[in-house]
CSV table of C-alpha atoms in Angstrom, one decimal:
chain,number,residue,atom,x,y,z
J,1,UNK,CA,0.0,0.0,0.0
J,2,UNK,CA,2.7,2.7,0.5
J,3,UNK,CA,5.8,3.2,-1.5
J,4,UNK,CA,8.7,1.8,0.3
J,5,UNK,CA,10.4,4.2,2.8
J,6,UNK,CA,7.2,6.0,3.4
J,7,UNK,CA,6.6,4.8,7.1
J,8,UNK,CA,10.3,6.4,8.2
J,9,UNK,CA,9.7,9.5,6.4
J,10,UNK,CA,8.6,12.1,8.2
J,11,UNK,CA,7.7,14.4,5.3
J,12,UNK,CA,5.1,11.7,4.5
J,13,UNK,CA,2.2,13.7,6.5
J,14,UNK,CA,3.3,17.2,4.3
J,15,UNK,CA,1.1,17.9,1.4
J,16,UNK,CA,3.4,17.2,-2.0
J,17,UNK,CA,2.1,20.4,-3.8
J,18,UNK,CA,0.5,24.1,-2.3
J,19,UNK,CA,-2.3,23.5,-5.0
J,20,UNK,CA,-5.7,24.8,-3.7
J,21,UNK,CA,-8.2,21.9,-2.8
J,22,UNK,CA,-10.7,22.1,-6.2
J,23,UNK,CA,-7.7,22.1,-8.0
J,24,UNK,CA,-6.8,18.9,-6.0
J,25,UNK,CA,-9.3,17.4,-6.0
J,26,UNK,CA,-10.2,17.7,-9.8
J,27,UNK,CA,-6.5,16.3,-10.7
J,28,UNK,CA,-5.5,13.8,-8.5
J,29,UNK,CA,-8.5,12.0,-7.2
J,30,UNK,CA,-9.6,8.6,-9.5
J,31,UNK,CA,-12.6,10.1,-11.3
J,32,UNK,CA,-15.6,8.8,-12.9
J,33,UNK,CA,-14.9,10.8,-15.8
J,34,UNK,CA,-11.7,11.6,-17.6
J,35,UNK,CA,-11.8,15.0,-17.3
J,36,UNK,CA,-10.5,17.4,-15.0
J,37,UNK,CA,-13.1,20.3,-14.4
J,38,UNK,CA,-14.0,21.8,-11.5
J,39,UNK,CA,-16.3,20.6,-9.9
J,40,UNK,CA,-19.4,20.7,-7.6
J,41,UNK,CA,-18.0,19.5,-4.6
J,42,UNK,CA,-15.1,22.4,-5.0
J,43,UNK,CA,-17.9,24.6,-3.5
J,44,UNK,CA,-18.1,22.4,-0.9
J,45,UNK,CA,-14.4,22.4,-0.1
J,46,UNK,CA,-14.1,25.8,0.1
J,47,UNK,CA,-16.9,25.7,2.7
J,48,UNK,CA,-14.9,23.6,4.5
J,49,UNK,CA,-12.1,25.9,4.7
J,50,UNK,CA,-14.3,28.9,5.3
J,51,UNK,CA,-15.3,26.7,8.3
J,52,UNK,CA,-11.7,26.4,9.3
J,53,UNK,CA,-10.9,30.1,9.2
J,54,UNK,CA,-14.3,30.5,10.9
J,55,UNK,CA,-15.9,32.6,8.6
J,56,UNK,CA,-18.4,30.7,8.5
J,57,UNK,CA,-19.8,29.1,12.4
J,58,UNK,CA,-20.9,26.0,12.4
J,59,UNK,CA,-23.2,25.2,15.0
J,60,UNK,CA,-24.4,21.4,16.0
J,61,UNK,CA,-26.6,20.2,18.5
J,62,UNK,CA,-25.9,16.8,18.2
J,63,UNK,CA,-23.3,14.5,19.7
J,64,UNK,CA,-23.0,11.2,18.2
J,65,UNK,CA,-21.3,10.9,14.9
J,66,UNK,CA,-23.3,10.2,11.9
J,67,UNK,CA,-22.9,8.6,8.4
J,68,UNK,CA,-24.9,9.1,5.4
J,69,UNK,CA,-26.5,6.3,3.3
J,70,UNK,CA,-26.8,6.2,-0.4
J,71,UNK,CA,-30.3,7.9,-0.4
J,72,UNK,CA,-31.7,10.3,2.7
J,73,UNK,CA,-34.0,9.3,4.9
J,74,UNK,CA,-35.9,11.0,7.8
J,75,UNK,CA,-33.1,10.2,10.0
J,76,UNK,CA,-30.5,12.3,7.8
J,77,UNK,CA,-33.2,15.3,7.9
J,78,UNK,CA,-32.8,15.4,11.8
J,79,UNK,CA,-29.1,15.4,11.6
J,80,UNK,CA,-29.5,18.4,8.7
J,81,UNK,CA,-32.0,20.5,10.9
J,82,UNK,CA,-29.4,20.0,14.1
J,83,UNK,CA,-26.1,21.3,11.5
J,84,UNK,CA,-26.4,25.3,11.6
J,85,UNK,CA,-23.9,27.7,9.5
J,86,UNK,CA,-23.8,31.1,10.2
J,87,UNK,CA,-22.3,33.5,7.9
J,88,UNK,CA,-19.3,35.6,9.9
J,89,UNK,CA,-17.0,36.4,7.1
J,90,UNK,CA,-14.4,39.5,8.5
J,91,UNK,CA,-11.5,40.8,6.6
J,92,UNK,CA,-9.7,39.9,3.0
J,93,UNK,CA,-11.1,37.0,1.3
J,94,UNK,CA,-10.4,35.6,-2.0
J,95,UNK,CA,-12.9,36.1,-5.0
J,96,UNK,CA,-13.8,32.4,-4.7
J,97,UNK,CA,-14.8,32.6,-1.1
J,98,UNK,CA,-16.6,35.5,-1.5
J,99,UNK,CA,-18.1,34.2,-4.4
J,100,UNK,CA,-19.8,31.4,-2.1
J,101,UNK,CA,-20.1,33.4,1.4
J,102,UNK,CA,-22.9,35.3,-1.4
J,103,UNK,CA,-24.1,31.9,-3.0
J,104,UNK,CA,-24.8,30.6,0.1
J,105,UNK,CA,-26.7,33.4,1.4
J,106,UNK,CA,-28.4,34.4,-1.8
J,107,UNK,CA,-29.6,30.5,-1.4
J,108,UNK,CA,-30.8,30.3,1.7
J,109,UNK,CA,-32.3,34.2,2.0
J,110,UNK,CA,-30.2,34.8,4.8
J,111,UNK,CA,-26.5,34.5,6.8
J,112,UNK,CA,-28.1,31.6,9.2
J,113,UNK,CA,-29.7,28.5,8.1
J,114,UNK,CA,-29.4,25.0,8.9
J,115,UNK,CA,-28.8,22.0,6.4
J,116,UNK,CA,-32.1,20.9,6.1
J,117,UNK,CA,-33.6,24.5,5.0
J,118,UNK,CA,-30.9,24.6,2.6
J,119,UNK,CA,-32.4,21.2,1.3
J,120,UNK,CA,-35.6,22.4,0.7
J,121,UNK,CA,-35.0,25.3,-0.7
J,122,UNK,CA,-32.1,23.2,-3.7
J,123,UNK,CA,-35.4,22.1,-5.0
J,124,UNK,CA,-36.8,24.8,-5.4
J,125,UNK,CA,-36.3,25.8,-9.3
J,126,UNK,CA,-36.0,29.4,-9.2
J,127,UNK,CA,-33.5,29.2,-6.4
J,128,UNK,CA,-31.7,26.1,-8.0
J,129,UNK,CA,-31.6,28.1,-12.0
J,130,UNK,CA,-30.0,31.4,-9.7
J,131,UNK,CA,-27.8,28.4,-8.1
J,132,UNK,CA,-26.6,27.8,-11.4
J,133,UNK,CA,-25.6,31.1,-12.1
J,134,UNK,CA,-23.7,31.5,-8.8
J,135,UNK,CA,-21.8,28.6,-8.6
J,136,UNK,CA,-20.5,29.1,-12.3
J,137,UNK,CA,-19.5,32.9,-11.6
J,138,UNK,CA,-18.0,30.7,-8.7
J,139,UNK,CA,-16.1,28.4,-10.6
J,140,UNK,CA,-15.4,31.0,-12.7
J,141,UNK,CA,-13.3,32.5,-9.9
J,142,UNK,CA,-11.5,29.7,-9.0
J,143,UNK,CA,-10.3,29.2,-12.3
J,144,UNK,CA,-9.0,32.4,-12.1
J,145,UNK,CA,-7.5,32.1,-8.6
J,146,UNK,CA,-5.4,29.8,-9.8
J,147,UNK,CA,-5.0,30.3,-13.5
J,148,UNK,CA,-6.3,26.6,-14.4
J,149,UNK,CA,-8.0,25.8,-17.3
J,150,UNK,CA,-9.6,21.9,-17.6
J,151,UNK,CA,-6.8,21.6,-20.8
J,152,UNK,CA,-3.3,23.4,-18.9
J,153,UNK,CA,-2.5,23.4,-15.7
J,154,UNK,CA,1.4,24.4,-15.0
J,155,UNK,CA,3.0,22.0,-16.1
J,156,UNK,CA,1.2,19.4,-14.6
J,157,UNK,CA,-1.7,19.4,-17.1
J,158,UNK,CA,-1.1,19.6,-21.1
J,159,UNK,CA,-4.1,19.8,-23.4
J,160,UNK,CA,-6.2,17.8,-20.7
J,161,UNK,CA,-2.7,14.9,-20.2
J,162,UNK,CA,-1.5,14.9,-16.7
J,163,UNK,CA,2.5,15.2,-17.8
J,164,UNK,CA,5.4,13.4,-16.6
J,165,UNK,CA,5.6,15.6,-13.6
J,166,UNK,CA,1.5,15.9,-13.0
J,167,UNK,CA,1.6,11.7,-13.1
J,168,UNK,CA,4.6,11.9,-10.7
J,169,UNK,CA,2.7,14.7,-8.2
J,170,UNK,CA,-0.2,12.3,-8.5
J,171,UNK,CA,1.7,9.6,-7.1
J,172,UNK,CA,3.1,11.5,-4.2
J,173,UNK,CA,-0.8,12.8,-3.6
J,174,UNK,CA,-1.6,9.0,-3.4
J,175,UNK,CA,1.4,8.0,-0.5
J,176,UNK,CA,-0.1,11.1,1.1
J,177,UNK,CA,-3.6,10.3,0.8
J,178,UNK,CA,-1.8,6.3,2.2
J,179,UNK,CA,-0.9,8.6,5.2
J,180,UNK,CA,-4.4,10.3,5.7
J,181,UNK,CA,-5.9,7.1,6.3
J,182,UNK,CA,-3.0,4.9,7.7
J,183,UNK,CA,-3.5,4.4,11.6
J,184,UNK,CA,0.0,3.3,12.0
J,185,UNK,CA,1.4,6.3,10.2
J,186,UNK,CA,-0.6,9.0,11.7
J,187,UNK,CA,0.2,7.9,15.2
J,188,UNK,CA,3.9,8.3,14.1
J,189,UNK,CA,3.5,11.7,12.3
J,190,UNK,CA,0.2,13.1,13.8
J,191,UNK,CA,-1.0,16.3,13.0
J,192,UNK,CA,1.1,19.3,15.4
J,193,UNK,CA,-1.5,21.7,15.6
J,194,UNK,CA,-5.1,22.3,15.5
J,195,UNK,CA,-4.8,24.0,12.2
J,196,UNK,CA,-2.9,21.4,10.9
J,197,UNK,CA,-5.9,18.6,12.2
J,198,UNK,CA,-8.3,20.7,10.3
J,199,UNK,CA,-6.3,21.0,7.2
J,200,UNK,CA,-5.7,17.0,6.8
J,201,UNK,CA,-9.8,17.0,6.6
J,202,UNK,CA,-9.8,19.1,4.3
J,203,UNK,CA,-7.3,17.0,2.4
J,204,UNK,CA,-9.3,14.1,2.9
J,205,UNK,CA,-12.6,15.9,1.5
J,206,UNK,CA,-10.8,16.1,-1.4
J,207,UNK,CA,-10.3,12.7,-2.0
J,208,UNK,CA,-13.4,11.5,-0.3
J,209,UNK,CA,-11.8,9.9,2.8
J,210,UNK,CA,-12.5,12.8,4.8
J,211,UNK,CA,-14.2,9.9,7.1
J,212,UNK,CA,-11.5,7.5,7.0
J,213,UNK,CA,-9.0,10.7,7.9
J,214,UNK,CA,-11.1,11.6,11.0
J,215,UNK,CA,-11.4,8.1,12.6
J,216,UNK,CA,-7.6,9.0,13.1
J,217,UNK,CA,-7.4,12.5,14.5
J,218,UNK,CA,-9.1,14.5,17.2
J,219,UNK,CA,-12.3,16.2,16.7
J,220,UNK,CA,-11.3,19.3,18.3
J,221,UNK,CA,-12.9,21.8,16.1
J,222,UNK,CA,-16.1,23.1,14.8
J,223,UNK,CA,-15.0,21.7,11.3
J,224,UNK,CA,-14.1,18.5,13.0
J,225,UNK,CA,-17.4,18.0,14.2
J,226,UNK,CA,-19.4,19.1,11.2
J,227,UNK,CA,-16.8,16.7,9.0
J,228,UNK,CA,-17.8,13.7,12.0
J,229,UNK,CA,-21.9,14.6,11.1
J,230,UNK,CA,-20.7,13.9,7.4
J,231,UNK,CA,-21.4,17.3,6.7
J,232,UNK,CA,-19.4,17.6,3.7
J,233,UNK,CA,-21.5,15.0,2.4
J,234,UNK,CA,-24.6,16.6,3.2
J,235,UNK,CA,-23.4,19.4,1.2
J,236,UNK,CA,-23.0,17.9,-2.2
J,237,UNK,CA,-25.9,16.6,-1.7
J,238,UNK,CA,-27.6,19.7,-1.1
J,239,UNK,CA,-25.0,21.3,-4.1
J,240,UNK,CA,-26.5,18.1,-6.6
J,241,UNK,CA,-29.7,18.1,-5.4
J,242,UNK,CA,-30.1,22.0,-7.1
J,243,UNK,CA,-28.4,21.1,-9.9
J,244,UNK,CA,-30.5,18.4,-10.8
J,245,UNK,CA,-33.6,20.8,-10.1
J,246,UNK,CA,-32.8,23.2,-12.5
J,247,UNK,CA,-35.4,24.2,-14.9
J,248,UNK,CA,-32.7,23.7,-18.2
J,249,UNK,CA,-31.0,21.3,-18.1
J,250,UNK,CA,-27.2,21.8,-19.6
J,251,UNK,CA,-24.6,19.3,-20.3
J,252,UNK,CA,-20.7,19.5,-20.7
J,253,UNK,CA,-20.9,22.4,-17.9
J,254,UNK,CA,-18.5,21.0,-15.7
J,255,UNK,CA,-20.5,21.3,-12.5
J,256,UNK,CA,-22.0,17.9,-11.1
J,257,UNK,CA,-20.8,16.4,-8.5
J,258,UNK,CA,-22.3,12.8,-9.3
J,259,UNK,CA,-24.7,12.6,-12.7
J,260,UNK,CA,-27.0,10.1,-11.4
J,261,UNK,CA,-26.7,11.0,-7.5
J,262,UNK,CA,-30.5,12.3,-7.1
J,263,UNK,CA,-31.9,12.9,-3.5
J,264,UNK,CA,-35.4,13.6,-2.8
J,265,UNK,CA,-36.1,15.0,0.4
J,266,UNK,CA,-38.4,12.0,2.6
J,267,UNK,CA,-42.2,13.2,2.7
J,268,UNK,CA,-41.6,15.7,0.4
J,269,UNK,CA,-41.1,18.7,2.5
């Protein structure tokens, strides 16, 4: 599972690249396509880190952890209506966090709402076509950001080929994701700082082990906790969930999360 050498180096636990997370995750993780646009759930990794800088509060009244199924059921609608965010967003942001501090409360009509709400208004077609136009100004913005286009990247990505040098980073984003979710290595190179803790989520949101990653560290922040509800998983579901409920549909946009990933809410409301 891990390169030799891995579990006596140290630098194992250091992120191989300063990329941002969309960019990331739209590179280096095994897709279902063989593209590499942004995509939906980059909005909800910048919530993430938004959480982490608390800019945005996350409030829960809940205590046990919690795991989502492969469709929501009442159950997941109680765990949604106990996850709160609350808007706080103080100082210099970047365009793309802006760009979604605004989305979400364009979305949910104000700067506190909890998960649940946020559902039920996803389904709602004129707040899911506005949605659309948000999240690609968004996108937009993160492009930018970064100066990535889904053809060039650096010189990790040539007319949409990882290169020699983006298939070698790749490799060093797998040992590291090997690291995320080894219990042997992160009790050897844990995480120094709270910061650091919340960071290595964030990692592991990007690569969809952000569960795997937290059964290994503490849960010692309000990102933390919403990452133990399996809030990042709420919110591309939420994120899909308006996508799918737009009035026009559009293909080769670039934006879903998972094509045929469809929640309904249970009972309708």
């Amino acid at each position: 599972m891990f390169l030799k050498g891995n579990s006596e180096n140290p630098n194992i636990k250091n992120p191989p690249s300063d990329d941002a997370y969309p960019i990331i995750s739209s590179l280096f993780i095994n897709k279902r396509f063989n593209d590499y646009e942004i995509t939906i759930n980059s909005l909800s990794l910048i919530i993430l880190e938004l959480i982490s800088q608390n800019q945005i509060r996350c409030e829960i009244t809940r205590d046990e952890s919690y795991k989502v199924g492969s469709k929501l059921t009442t159950d997941d609608l109680d765990v949604m209506k106990n996850i709160t965010l609350r808007i706080a967003s103080s100082g210099e942001l970047k365009t793309s966090q802006t760009k979604a501090i605004n989305l979400l409360k364009k979305m949910n009509k104000t700067k506190k709402f909890n998960l649940k709400d946020m559902l039920k208004f996803s389904g709602k077609t004129a707040i899911a076509n506005a949605f659309l136009q948000d999240y690609s100004e968004f996108k937009n913005a993160v492009e930018s950001e970064n100066n990535y286009a889904d053809k060039n990247y650096r010189d990790i990505l040539v007319n949409s080929k990882l290169t020699p040098e983006g298939k070698e980073l790749k490799k060093q984003w797998k040992n590291y994701q090997d690291y995320l979710i080894s219990k042997k290595l992160t009790e050897k190179y844990p995480p120094e700082s709270i910061e650091e803790n919340d960071a290595q989520l964030i990692y592991g949101a990007c690569f969809d082990i952000e569960k795997d990653a937290f059964d290994l560290r503490k849960n010692n922040t309000e990102l933390s906790n919403f990452i133990d509800k399996d809030g990042y998983k709420f919110l591309n579901i939420i994120f899909n969930n308006a996508v799918s409920n737009v009035s026009q549909k559009r293909r080769g946009n670039g934006i879903f999360y998972g094509v045929n990933d469809k929640y309904t809410i249970p009972g309708g409301g």
